[in-house]
Amino acid sequence: MKSIQPGVLLGTAKRLRIQRRSEALQLLGIATVLLPVLALLADGGAAGLSSLEQWMSLLNRASALVGTSILLVHLILVARVPWIESVFGLDKLTGAHKRLGKPLLYVLLLHSATSVMQSAQQNGIDLWSSIVNLVAHYPEMLLALVGFLLMIVVTLSSISAARQRISYEFWYLIHLLSYLAVFLAIPHQFAFGSTFLSQPWLSAYFAALYIFTLLNVVWFRSLRPVVLSFTRGFSVGSVESSGNNSVSITIAGTEKGKIKFQSGQFFMVRVMTLEDFWRPHPFSASNSAGEGQLRFTIGSRGDFTERIQRVKPGTKIVLEGPYGVFTEAKRSMPKVTLIAAGIGVAPIRSLARQLAAKPGDLTILYRANTENEAALADELFEISKQRGHAIHLLTGPRDKDVPWLPKQSKSSKPKADFLLLAELAPDILDSDIYICGPAPWTNSLLKTLGKLAIPKSQIHVEEFAW
Amino acid sequence: MRKSTAIVASLVAASSLAVALRIGELSTLNAIEVPIPGPTGSSLGPTPGVSPTPEVTQPSTQSPVAPQPTQAPVVTTFESDVISYKYGDVQISLTKTDGLISAVNVLIGDATNGRDEAYLILIAATIEAQGTNYGNVSGATFTTDAFKLAVENVLAKF
């Protein structure tokens, strides 16, 4: 079989372009936060500060502007906007969203504290009466206070200690409250924001930013997936066992050309049953776009993945996506090494079929406990035979020191992990490496790769459980 | 992000912050300058951190061709406290030249829409009356009262 995508771009120029695009977007995020601060300073916000109260006022206004900007960036990060998602991938964006949560709360805390103190000082009253005064006389302030308290609840429920104690369902419901919190906080900004009011173009800018964020969240996060899935009528096509404890499910309504995705990408899948409709789950396509209906291969390892093994053909499906940058779009080297463990094989199987490669360009390492448990192994061997890929199935119990490898037989002298890797995949230094498997396995593999000093831009990781 | 990009970005951010700060200082100085008819109408804007001590300066002149006075008059400026009232806050600075009220600057001048102009009238009236013995500006009663409070507050500091 000839290579499927003949005109694939590779090389240093492409790597730099990918890097520049990612940096440009990161800088755009930083600029969004910086710009209002510049406007505040240029308006004379920090000029002629003499009293404590004026300093309070500056802190109050600055934290309000910074808090609003961070909040909007925070929302955009999880709005699943294609032009951002296609650069970073959904998992990185979710990670950034998580890291931004606490700093955002601190800025909002500073804003609340300084506004109460400023008002107390201005009116010569104590802090408590100042809070009462603000909340009792200005309805917008009452709304903002409620929004702020909701925000604290949302953040508290998301710190890892709390996440371990409450169920996903409860956390999810609490997290929905954050949208309400944002809406409650809007009126007081436009009623009292002195920086807003003194600079009409600044309030116009923020209004535009709010509307932009709202439209992105509403369309990309909620409406589009539902509308597209219902107009196209996606449903479960066939359910087939593919090895021990895993099934391959095809989606009817995704016949050739009806849905576009690149190999290595995933969809957020909602199974429209009473039990599961509210919560989407991420699954990578386990075939490529040219192979008929979209197919997912799902291992059984929990409530939902257990239930879906028995899903009935014809069940309605809502698809959101495709997402992810675990694709040829991030490739810059002529050779490729694909490394999978367990059910992480799904996107690897898809990439093995689609990536541009001459015979010998592509090496596949597939780690499974036993040959029986290796889902899709027969398909991988078939593709490798047709396209001339090298493939190694690594089976056996886990090695104690290097958990990503199977235990080495005692008869021969044990080899260093990185030498073993270089032996299995001789072109690894000149290749883009695509890794998909459980987190502990991935971390162990990354350690070995670190010993070979392979640049980060060549390593692409997809965690299938996040 | 590459190190070089991060360095360049932080340099740009820092310098734009500095420029914005400078623009802010300049624009505040200009905005507070209220034209007052009279020989010593011009005055400097507030200087940060000097309100508790009198500020003695050479009077600056707006036009470069104006003759410099041969003997320097004593110019003293104080800032009032912030007076809060129904429609916001009022804070003024008041300058006396040789014991007479020569200039009033509005540092904080909140008012409802369209009443900002009251401040110009109030400044002129204060200089005219050398105090607060004048009537209210019609339609801006609250602002007038707050302004008078501020004037009395600052006069008590001389």
Coordinates of C-alpha atoms in Angstrom, one line a residue:
Chain A
M1 CA 0.0 0.0 0.0
K2 CA 1.3 3.5 -0.8
S3 CA 1.5 6.2 1.8
I4 CA -1.9 7.6 2.4
Q5 CA -1.1 11.3 2.6
P6 CA 1.6 12.0 0.1
G7 CA 2.2 15.7 0.7
V8 CA 2.9 15.9 4.4
L9 CA 5.1 18.8 5.5
L10 CA 8.0 18.1 7.8
G11 CA 11.2 19.8 9.0
T12 CA 12.6 22.5 11.1
A13 CA 10.6 25.3 9.6
K14 CA 7.4 23.4 10.5
R15 CA 8.6 22.8 14.1
L16 CA 9.4 26.6 14.4
R17 CA 6.0 27.5 13.0
I18 CA 4.2 25.2 15.5
Q19 CA 6.3 26.7 18.4
R20 CA 5.6 30.3 17.2
R21 CA 1.9 29.7 17.0
S22 CA 1.7 28.3 20.5
E23 CA 3.8 31.2 21.9
A24 CA 1.7 33.8 20.0
L25 CA -1.5 32.4 21.7
Q26 CA 0.2 32.3 25.1
L27 CA 1.2 35.9 24.7
L28 CA -2.3 36.8 23.6
G29 CA -3.6 35.5 26.9
I30 CA -1.0 37.4 28.9
A31 CA -1.7 40.6 26.9
T32 CA -5.5 40.2 27.7
V33 CA -4.6 40.5 31.3
L34 CA -2.0 43.2 30.9
L35 CA -4.0 45.6 28.6
P36 CA -6.6 46.8 31.2
V37 CA -3.8 47.4 33.7
L38 CA -2.0 49.6 31.1
A39 CA -5.3 51.4 30.5
L40 CA -5.7 52.0 34.3
L41 CA -2.1 53.3 34.6
A42 CA -2.4 55.5 31.5
D43 CA -5.6 57.0 33.0
G44 CA -3.6 58.2 35.9
G45 CA -4.7 55.4 38.3
A46 CA -1.3 55.3 39.9
A47 CA -0.4 59.0 39.8
G48 CA -0.2 61.1 42.9
L49 CA -0.9 58.4 45.4
S50 CA -0.5 59.9 48.8
S51 CA -3.0 58.4 51.3
L52 CA -3.6 54.8 52.3
E53 CA -7.1 55.2 50.8
Q54 CA -5.7 56.1 47.4
W55 CA -3.5 53.0 47.5
M56 CA -6.5 50.9 48.5
S57 CA -8.4 52.4 45.6
L58 CA -5.6 51.6 43.1
L59 CA -5.3 48.0 44.4
N60 CA -9.1 47.7 44.3
R61 CA -9.3 48.8 40.7
A62 CA -6.3 46.9 39.5
S63 CA -7.4 43.6 41.0
A64 CA -10.9 44.1 39.6
L65 CA -9.4 44.6 36.1
V66 CA -6.9 41.8 36.4
G67 CA -9.5 39.5 38.0
T68 CA -12.0 40.1 35.2
S69 CA -9.4 39.4 32.5
I70 CA -8.1 36.2 34.1
L71 CA -11.7 35.0 34.5
L72 CA -12.4 35.5 30.8
V73 CA -9.1 33.7 29.9
H74 CA -10.0 31.0 32.4
L75 CA -13.4 30.5 30.6
I76 CA -12.0 30.5 27.1
L77 CA -9.5 27.8 28.1
V78 CA -12.3 25.3 28.6
A79 CA -14.6 26.6 25.9
R80 CA -13.1 24.1 23.4
V81 CA -12.5 26.8 20.8
P82 CA -11.1 25.1 17.7
W83 CA -8.4 27.7 16.9
I84 CA -7.0 27.4 20.4
E85 CA -7.6 23.7 20.9
S86 CA -5.9 22.8 17.6
V87 CA -2.7 24.4 18.9
F88 CA -2.5 23.1 22.5
G89 CA -4.8 20.1 22.7
L90 CA -7.7 19.8 25.2
D91 CA -5.7 18.1 27.9
K92 CA -3.1 21.0 28.1
L93 CA -5.9 23.6 28.1
T94 CA -7.7 21.8 30.9
G95 CA -4.4 21.7 32.8
A96 CA -3.9 25.4 32.4
H97 CA -7.5 26.0 33.5
K98 CA -6.8 24.0 36.7
R99 CA -3.6 25.9 37.4
L100 CA -5.3 29.3 36.9
G101 CA -8.1 28.6 39.4
K102 CA -6.4 29.4 42.6
P103 CA -4.6 32.6 41.4
L104 CA -7.9 33.8 40.1
L105 CA -9.5 33.4 43.5
Y106 CA -6.7 35.2 45.2
V107 CA -7.0 38.2 42.9
L108 CA -10.8 38.3 43.6
L109 CA -10.2 38.0 47.3
L110 CA -7.8 41.0 47.1
H111 CA -10.4 42.9 45.1
S112 CA -13.2 42.2 47.7
A113 CA -11.0 43.0 50.7
T114 CA -9.7 46.3 49.3
S115 CA -13.1 47.5 48.1
V116 CA -14.5 46.9 51.6
M117 CA -11.6 48.6 53.3
Q118 CA -11.7 51.5 50.9
S119 CA -15.4 52.0 51.5
A120 CA -14.8 51.7 55.3
Q121 CA -12.1 54.3 55.3
Q122 CA -14.1 56.7 53.0
N123 CA -17.1 56.7 55.2
G124 CA -15.3 56.4 58.5
I125 CA -17.0 53.2 59.5
D126 CA -15.7 49.8 60.6
L127 CA -15.2 46.9 58.1
W128 CA -18.4 45.0 59.0
S129 CA -20.7 48.1 58.7
S130 CA -18.9 48.8 55.4
I131 CA -19.9 45.3 54.1
V132 CA -23.5 45.8 55.4
N133 CA -23.6 49.3 53.9
L134 CA -22.4 48.1 50.4
V135 CA -24.7 45.1 50.3
A136 CA -27.8 46.9 51.7
H137 CA -27.6 50.0 49.6
Y138 CA -26.4 48.6 46.2
P139 CA -28.3 45.6 44.8
E140 CA -25.4 45.1 42.3
M141 CA -23.0 44.6 45.2
L142 CA -25.3 42.0 46.8
L143 CA -25.3 40.0 43.5
A144 CA -21.5 40.3 43.3
L145 CA -21.1 39.1 46.8
V146 CA -23.3 36.0 46.1
G147 CA -21.2 35.4 42.9
F148 CA -18.0 35.7 44.9
L149 CA -19.2 33.2 47.5
L150 CA -20.2 30.8 44.8
M151 CA -16.8 31.2 43.2
I152 CA -15.1 30.2 46.5
V153 CA -17.3 27.1 46.8
V154 CA -16.4 26.1 43.2
T155 CA -12.7 26.6 43.8
L156 CA -12.8 24.7 47.1
S157 CA -14.6 21.8 45.5
S158 CA -11.9 21.6 42.9
I159 CA -8.8 21.4 45.0
S160 CA -7.4 17.9 44.9
A161 CA -8.2 17.1 48.6
A162 CA -11.9 17.8 48.0
R163 CA -12.0 16.1 44.6
Q164 CA -10.9 12.8 46.2
R165 CA -13.8 13.0 48.7
I166 CA -16.7 14.0 46.5
S167 CA -18.1 12.2 43.5
Y168 CA -17.5 13.4 40.0
E169 CA -21.2 14.0 39.6
F170 CA -21.4 16.3 42.6
W171 CA -18.2 18.2 41.6
Y172 CA -19.7 18.6 38.1
L173 CA -22.9 20.1 39.4
I174 CA -21.0 22.5 41.7
H175 CA -18.8 23.5 38.8
L176 CA -21.8 24.5 36.7
L177 CA -22.5 27.1 39.4
S178 CA -19.4 29.0 38.2
Y179 CA -21.3 30.2 35.1
L180 CA -23.9 31.7 37.5
A181 CA -21.2 33.3 39.6
V182 CA -19.8 35.1 36.5
F183 CA -23.2 36.4 35.5
L184 CA -23.9 37.7 39.0
A185 CA -20.7 39.6 39.1
I186 CA -21.2 41.5 35.8
P187 CA -23.7 44.2 36.9
H188 CA -21.5 45.7 39.6
Q189 CA -18.7 46.0 37.1
F190 CA -20.6 48.2 34.8
A191 CA -22.4 50.1 37.6
F192 CA -19.5 50.9 39.8
G193 CA -16.3 50.2 37.9
S194 CA -14.7 53.6 38.0
T195 CA -12.1 52.6 35.4
F196 CA -14.9 51.3 33.2
L197 CA -17.0 54.4 33.6
S198 CA -14.2 57.0 33.1
Q199 CA -13.0 55.3 29.9
P200 CA -15.9 54.4 27.6
W201 CA -13.7 52.5 25.2
L202 CA -12.5 50.3 28.0
S203 CA -16.0 49.3 29.0
A204 CA -16.7 48.7 25.4
Y205 CA -13.6 46.5 25.2
F206 CA -14.7 44.5 28.2
A207 CA -18.3 44.2 26.9
A208 CA -16.9 42.9 23.7
L209 CA -14.7 40.4 25.5
Y210 CA -17.6 39.2 27.6
I211 CA -19.8 38.7 24.5
F212 CA -16.9 37.0 22.6
T213 CA -16.4 34.6 25.6
L214 CA -20.1 33.9 25.9
L215 CA -20.6 33.1 22.2
N216 CA -17.6 30.8 22.2
V217 CA -18.7 28.9 25.3
V218 CA -22.3 28.7 24.2
W219 CA -21.6 27.6 20.6
F220 CA -18.5 25.4 20.9
R221 CA -19.0 24.0 24.3
S222 CA -22.8 23.4 24.2
L223 CA -24.8 24.0 21.1
R224 CA -22.6 22.9 18.2
P225 CA -22.0 19.3 19.4
V226 CA -25.7 18.7 20.1
V227 CA -26.9 20.4 16.9
L228 CA -24.5 18.5 14.7
S229 CA -25.1 15.1 16.3
F230 CA -28.8 15.4 16.2
T231 CA -29.0 16.7 12.6
R232 CA -26.7 13.9 11.5
G233 CA -28.4 11.3 13.7
F234 CA -25.3 9.6 15.2
S235 CA -26.0 6.3 16.9
V236 CA -24.2 3.1 17.9
G237 CA -23.7 1.0 14.7
S238 CA -22.1 -2.3 15.8
V239 CA -20.4 -3.5 19.0
E240 CA -17.7 -6.1 18.6
S241 CA -15.4 -7.7 21.1
S242 CA -11.7 -6.8 20.3
G243 CA -9.6 -8.9 22.6
N244 CA -10.1 -9.5 26.3
N245 CA -12.1 -6.9 28.2
S246 CA -12.5 -4.5 25.3
V247 CA -15.0 -3.7 22.6
S248 CA -14.9 -1.8 19.3
I249 CA -17.9 0.4 18.7
T250 CA -18.7 1.9 15.4
I251 CA -20.8 5.0 15.0
A252 CA -23.6 5.0 12.4
G253 CA -24.0 8.3 10.6
T254 CA -20.2 8.8 10.3
E255 CA -19.7 7.2 7.0
K256 CA -16.8 8.4 4.8
G257 CA -16.7 12.2 4.5
K258 CA -19.5 12.8 7.0
I259 CA -17.2 13.5 9.8
K260 CA -13.7 14.9 9.6
F261 CA -10.9 14.0 11.9
Q262 CA -7.2 13.3 11.9
S263 CA -5.7 10.1 13.1
G264 CA -4.8 10.3 16.8
Q265 CA -7.7 12.7 17.6
F266 CA -10.4 12.0 20.1
F267 CA -14.1 12.8 20.5
M268 CA -16.1 13.6 23.6
V269 CA -18.7 10.9 23.5
R270 CA -22.1 11.1 25.1
V271 CA -24.2 8.0 25.2
M272 CA -27.8 9.2 25.3
T273 CA -29.2 6.8 27.9
L274 CA -30.9 8.0 31.0
E275 CA -27.9 7.1 33.1
D276 CA -25.1 8.6 31.0
F277 CA -26.5 11.4 28.8
W278 CA -25.2 14.2 31.0
R279 CA -21.6 13.3 31.1
P280 CA -19.3 13.1 28.0
H281 CA -16.3 10.8 28.0
P282 CA -13.2 11.2 25.8
F283 CA -12.4 8.4 23.4
S284 CA -9.8 8.3 20.6
A285 CA -10.7 7.1 17.2
S286 CA -9.2 3.6 16.7
N287 CA -9.4 3.8 12.9
S288 CA -8.6 6.5 10.4
A289 CA -10.9 8.8 8.4
G290 CA -10.6 6.7 5.2
E291 CA -11.9 3.5 6.8
G292 CA -15.7 3.9 6.8
Q293 CA -17.5 4.5 10.0
L294 CA -15.8 6.1 13.0
R295 CA -14.8 3.5 15.5
F296 CA -13.8 3.6 19.2
T297 CA -12.1 0.8 21.0
I298 CA -12.9 0.9 24.7
G299 CA -11.4 -1.2 27.5
S300 CA -13.5 -2.1 30.5
R301 CA -12.1 -0.4 33.6
G302 CA -14.9 1.4 35.5
D303 CA -18.6 2.1 35.8
F304 CA -19.1 3.7 32.5
T305 CA -16.6 1.8 30.4
E306 CA -18.1 -1.4 31.9
R307 CA -21.7 -0.3 30.9
I308 CA -20.7 0.7 27.4
Q309 CA -19.4 -2.9 26.7
R310 CA -23.1 -3.8 26.7
V311 CA -24.5 -0.8 24.8
K312 CA -27.2 -1.6 22.3
P313 CA -26.8 -0.8 18.6
G314 CA -29.1 2.1 17.7
T315 CA -28.5 4.0 20.9
K316 CA -28.2 7.7 20.2
I317 CA -24.7 9.2 20.4
V318 CA -23.7 12.9 20.7
L319 CA -20.2 13.5 19.5
E320 CA -18.1 16.6 20.3
G321 CA -14.9 17.2 18.6
P322 CA -12.5 16.1 17.1
Y323 CA -10.0 17.3 19.6
G324 CA -6.3 16.7 20.3
V325 CA -3.0 17.4 18.8
F326 CA -1.7 13.9 18.9
T327 CA -1.5 14.0 15.1
E328 CA 0.6 14.4 12.1
A329 CA 0.1 18.1 12.4
K330 CA 2.7 18.1 15.2
R331 CA 5.2 15.9 13.3
S332 CA 8.5 17.4 12.1
M333 CA 10.8 14.4 11.7
P334 CA 11.0 11.9 8.8
K335 CA 10.8 8.8 11.0
V336 CA 8.1 8.0 13.6
T337 CA 8.1 5.7 16.7
L338 CA 4.6 4.8 18.0
I339 CA 4.5 3.5 21.6
A340 CA 1.3 2.2 23.2
A341 CA 0.3 0.4 26.3
G342 CA -3.0 -1.3 27.0
I343 CA -6.0 0.3 25.5
G344 CA -3.8 3.3 24.7
V345 CA -3.4 1.4 21.5
A346 CA -6.5 3.0 20.0
P347 CA -5.0 6.2 18.6
I348 CA -1.7 4.4 17.9
R349 CA -3.6 2.0 15.6
S350 CA -5.2 5.0 13.8
L351 CA -1.8 6.7 13.4
A352 CA -0.2 3.5 12.1
R353 CA -2.7 3.4 9.3
Q354 CA -2.6 7.1 8.3
L355 CA 0.9 8.6 9.0
A356 CA 2.9 9.2 5.9
A357 CA 5.7 6.7 5.8
K358 CA 7.9 4.6 3.5
P359 CA 8.5 1.1 4.5
G360 CA 10.9 1.2 7.4
D361 CA 10.1 4.8 8.5
L362 CA 7.7 3.7 11.2
T363 CA 8.3 1.6 14.3
I364 CA 5.5 0.4 16.7
L365 CA 6.1 -0.7 20.2
Y366 CA 3.0 -2.2 21.9
R367 CA 3.1 -3.1 25.6
A368 CA 0.5 -5.5 27.0
N369 CA 0.4 -7.9 29.8
T370 CA -0.4 -10.9 27.6
E371 CA -0.9 -11.5 23.9
N372 CA -4.6 -12.2 24.7
E373 CA -5.1 -8.9 26.3
A374 CA -3.5 -6.9 23.4
A375 CA -6.6 -5.3 21.8
L376 CA -6.3 -4.6 18.1
A377 CA -2.9 -6.4 17.9
D378 CA -4.0 -8.4 14.8
E379 CA -5.0 -5.2 13.0
L380 CA -1.7 -3.6 13.9
F381 CA 0.3 -6.6 12.6
E382 CA -1.8 -6.6 9.4
I383 CA -1.2 -2.8 8.8
S384 CA 2.5 -3.2 9.5
K385 CA 2.8 -6.1 7.0
Q386 CA 1.1 -4.0 4.3
R387 CA 2.9 -0.7 4.9
G388 CA 6.3 -2.1 6.0
H389 CA 6.3 -0.9 9.6
A390 CA 8.5 -2.5 12.2
I391 CA 6.4 -3.8 15.1
H392 CA 7.3 -5.2 18.5
L393 CA 4.7 -6.6 21.0
L394 CA 6.2 -6.4 24.5
T395 CA 4.4 -8.8 26.8
G396 CA 5.0 -10.2 30.3
P397 CA 4.9 -9.0 33.9
R398 CA 6.0 -5.5 34.7
D399 CA 9.7 -4.8 35.4
K400 CA 10.2 -3.5 39.0
D401 CA 12.8 -0.7 38.2
V402 CA 11.6 0.3 34.7
P403 CA 7.8 -0.2 34.9
W404 CA 7.2 0.6 31.3
L405 CA 9.1 -2.5 30.2
P406 CA 8.3 -6.1 30.8
K407 CA 10.6 -8.0 33.2
Q408 CA 13.8 -9.1 31.5
S409 CA 14.6 -12.8 31.5
K410 CA 17.1 -13.8 34.1
S411 CA 19.1 -16.0 31.8
S412 CA 20.7 -13.1 29.8
K413 CA 22.6 -10.2 31.3
P414 CA 20.1 -7.3 32.0
K415 CA 20.4 -4.3 29.6
A416 CA 20.0 -0.7 30.4
D417 CA 16.4 0.6 29.6
F418 CA 17.6 3.2 27.1
L419 CA 19.8 0.7 25.2
L420 CA 16.9 -1.7 25.0
L421 CA 14.7 1.1 23.7
A422 CA 17.3 2.1 21.1
E423 CA 17.6 -1.5 20.1
L424 CA 13.8 -1.9 19.6
A425 CA 13.5 1.4 17.8
P426 CA 16.9 2.2 16.1
D427 CA 15.6 5.5 14.5
I428 CA 14.3 6.9 17.8
L429 CA 16.7 9.8 17.9
D430 CA 15.5 11.0 14.5
S431 CA 11.8 10.3 15.0
D432 CA 8.7 11.9 16.3
I433 CA 7.6 9.8 19.2
Y434 CA 3.9 9.3 19.9
I435 CA 3.1 7.8 23.3
C436 CA -0.3 6.7 24.6
G437 CA -0.9 4.7 27.8
P438 CA -1.7 5.1 31.5
A439 CA 0.1 7.9 33.4
P440 CA 2.6 5.8 35.5
W441 CA 3.6 3.9 32.5
T442 CA 4.0 7.1 30.4
N443 CA 6.1 8.7 33.2
S444 CA 8.5 5.7 33.3
L445 CA 8.9 5.8 29.6
L446 CA 9.5 9.5 29.6
K447 CA 12.3 9.0 32.1
T448 CA 14.0 6.5 29.7
L449 CA 13.6 9.0 26.8
G450 CA 15.2 11.6 29.0
K451 CA 18.3 9.5 29.2
L452 CA 18.5 9.7 25.4
A453 CA 18.2 13.5 25.5
I454 CA 15.4 13.7 22.9
P455 CA 14.1 17.2 22.4
K456 CA 10.6 17.8 23.8
S457 CA 9.3 19.0 20.5
Q458 CA 9.7 15.4 19.2
I459 CA 7.7 13.8 22.0
H460 CA 3.9 13.7 21.8
V461 CA 2.0 12.3 24.7
E462 CA -1.7 11.5 24.9
E463 CA -3.1 10.3 28.2
F464 CA -6.2 8.3 27.7
A465 CA -7.4 8.8 31.3
W466 CA -7.7 12.5 32.4
Chain B
M1 CA 7.6 29.0 25.7
R2 CA 11.2 29.5 24.6
K3 CA 13.4 31.4 27.0
S4 CA 14.2 34.1 24.4
T5 CA 10.5 34.7 23.8
A6 CA 9.8 34.9 27.5
I7 CA 12.6 37.4 28.0
V8 CA 11.5 39.6 25.1
A9 CA 7.8 39.4 26.3
S10 CA 8.6 40.4 29.8
L11 CA 10.8 43.3 28.6
V12 CA 8.0 44.6 26.4
A13 CA 5.5 44.2 29.2
A14 CA 7.7 46.0 31.8
S15 CA 8.4 48.9 29.5
S16 CA 4.8 49.3 28.4
L17 CA 3.8 49.4 32.1
A18 CA 6.4 52.1 32.7
V19 CA 5.2 54.1 29.7
A20 CA 1.6 53.8 30.8
L21 CA 2.5 54.9 34.3
R22 CA 4.3 58.0 32.9
I23 CA 1.4 58.9 30.6
G24 CA -0.9 58.6 33.6
E25 CA 1.2 61.0 35.7
L26 CA 1.4 63.5 32.9
S27 CA -2.4 63.3 32.1
T28 CA -3.3 63.7 35.8
L29 CA -1.1 66.9 36.0
N30 CA -2.9 68.4 33.0
A31 CA -6.3 67.3 34.0
I32 CA -6.1 69.0 37.4
E33 CA -4.9 72.3 36.1
V34 CA -8.0 74.5 36.2
P35 CA -7.8 77.8 34.5
I36 CA -8.4 80.6 36.9
P37 CA -8.3 84.2 35.9
G38 CA -5.8 86.3 37.8
P39 CA -2.1 86.9 38.1
T40 CA -1.2 83.7 39.9
G41 CA -3.9 81.5 38.4
S42 CA -1.6 78.7 37.4
S43 CA -0.5 76.2 39.9
L44 CA 1.3 72.9 40.1
G45 CA -0.7 69.7 40.4
P46 CA -0.5 67.7 43.6
T47 CA 2.8 66.3 44.5
P48 CA 2.7 62.8 46.0
G49 CA 3.4 62.5 49.7
V50 CA 3.5 66.1 50.6
S51 CA 0.1 66.9 51.9
P52 CA 1.0 67.1 55.7
T53 CA 3.7 69.7 55.2
P54 CA 3.4 73.0 53.4
E55 CA 4.8 73.2 50.0
V56 CA 6.8 76.3 49.3
T57 CA 7.6 76.8 45.6
Q58 CA 8.3 79.4 43.0
P59 CA 5.1 80.1 41.2
S60 CA 5.3 78.6 37.8
T61 CA 4.1 80.5 34.8
Q62 CA 2.2 79.1 31.9
S63 CA 3.6 81.4 29.3
P64 CA 7.4 81.5 28.8
V65 CA 7.3 85.2 28.0
A66 CA 5.7 86.2 31.3
P67 CA 8.0 88.3 33.4
Q68 CA 9.5 86.6 36.5
P69 CA 8.5 88.4 39.7
T70 CA 11.5 90.0 41.3
Q71 CA 10.7 88.9 44.8
A72 CA 9.3 85.4 45.3
P73 CA 5.9 85.4 47.0
V74 CA 5.2 82.7 49.6
V75 CA 3.0 80.0 48.0
T76 CA 1.5 77.3 50.2
T77 CA -0.7 74.4 49.2
F78 CA -2.7 71.9 51.3
E79 CA -4.9 69.1 50.3
S80 CA -8.3 68.6 52.0
D81 CA -9.5 65.2 53.3
V82 CA -11.8 63.2 51.0
I83 CA -15.3 64.3 51.6
S84 CA -17.9 61.7 50.7
Y85 CA -21.4 62.7 49.8
K86 CA -24.4 61.4 48.0
Y87 CA -22.9 61.3 44.6
G88 CA -19.3 60.4 45.3
D89 CA -16.2 62.0 46.7
V90 CA -14.7 65.5 46.7
Q91 CA -11.2 66.3 47.5
I92 CA -9.5 69.6 46.7
S93 CA -6.1 71.2 47.1
L94 CA -6.0 74.9 47.9
T95 CA -3.2 77.3 47.3
K96 CA -2.6 80.5 49.2
T97 CA -0.2 83.1 47.8
D98 CA 0.9 85.6 50.4
G99 CA -2.0 84.6 52.6
L100 CA -4.8 84.9 50.0
I101 CA -6.6 82.0 48.3
S102 CA -5.1 82.0 44.8
A103 CA -6.0 78.7 43.4
V104 CA -8.2 75.7 44.0
N105 CA -7.7 72.4 42.3
V106 CA -10.2 69.6 42.3
L107 CA -8.3 66.3 43.0
I108 CA -11.4 64.1 43.2
G109 CA -14.6 65.5 41.8
D110 CA -17.4 63.1 41.5
A111 CA -20.8 64.4 40.5
T112 CA -23.8 63.1 38.6
N113 CA -23.8 63.7 34.9
G114 CA -23.7 67.3 33.7
R115 CA -22.9 68.7 37.2
D116 CA -19.1 68.6 36.7
E117 CA -19.2 72.2 35.5
A118 CA -20.4 73.2 38.9
Y119 CA -16.8 72.8 40.1
L120 CA -15.5 75.6 37.8
I121 CA -18.2 78.0 39.2
L122 CA -17.4 76.8 42.8
I123 CA -13.6 77.4 42.3
A124 CA -14.2 80.9 41.0
A125 CA -16.7 81.7 43.8
T126 CA -14.3 80.4 46.5
I127 CA -11.5 82.7 45.2
E128 CA -13.8 85.6 44.8
A129 CA -15.2 85.2 48.3
Q130 CA -11.9 84.1 49.8
G131 CA -13.9 81.4 51.6
T132 CA -17.2 79.7 51.5
N133 CA -19.5 82.6 52.0
Y134 CA -21.4 82.3 48.7
G135 CA -24.7 80.7 47.6
N136 CA -25.4 77.3 46.2
V137 CA -24.9 76.6 42.5
S138 CA -28.4 75.8 41.4
G139 CA -29.1 72.2 40.5
A140 CA -25.9 71.1 42.3
T141 CA -26.8 71.6 46.0
F142 CA -25.2 68.4 47.2
T143 CA -22.0 69.0 45.3
T144 CA -21.8 72.6 46.5
D145 CA -22.2 71.5 50.1
A146 CA -19.6 68.8 49.8
F147 CA -17.2 71.3 48.1
K148 CA -17.7 73.9 50.9
L149 CA -17.0 71.2 53.4
A150 CA -13.8 70.4 51.6
V151 CA -12.8 74.1 51.5
E152 CA -13.4 74.5 55.2
N153 CA -11.5 71.3 55.9
V154 CA -8.5 72.4 54.0
L155 CA -8.5 76.0 55.4
A156 CA -8.3 74.6 58.8
K157 CA -4.9 73.2 57.9
F158 CA -3.3 76.5 57.2

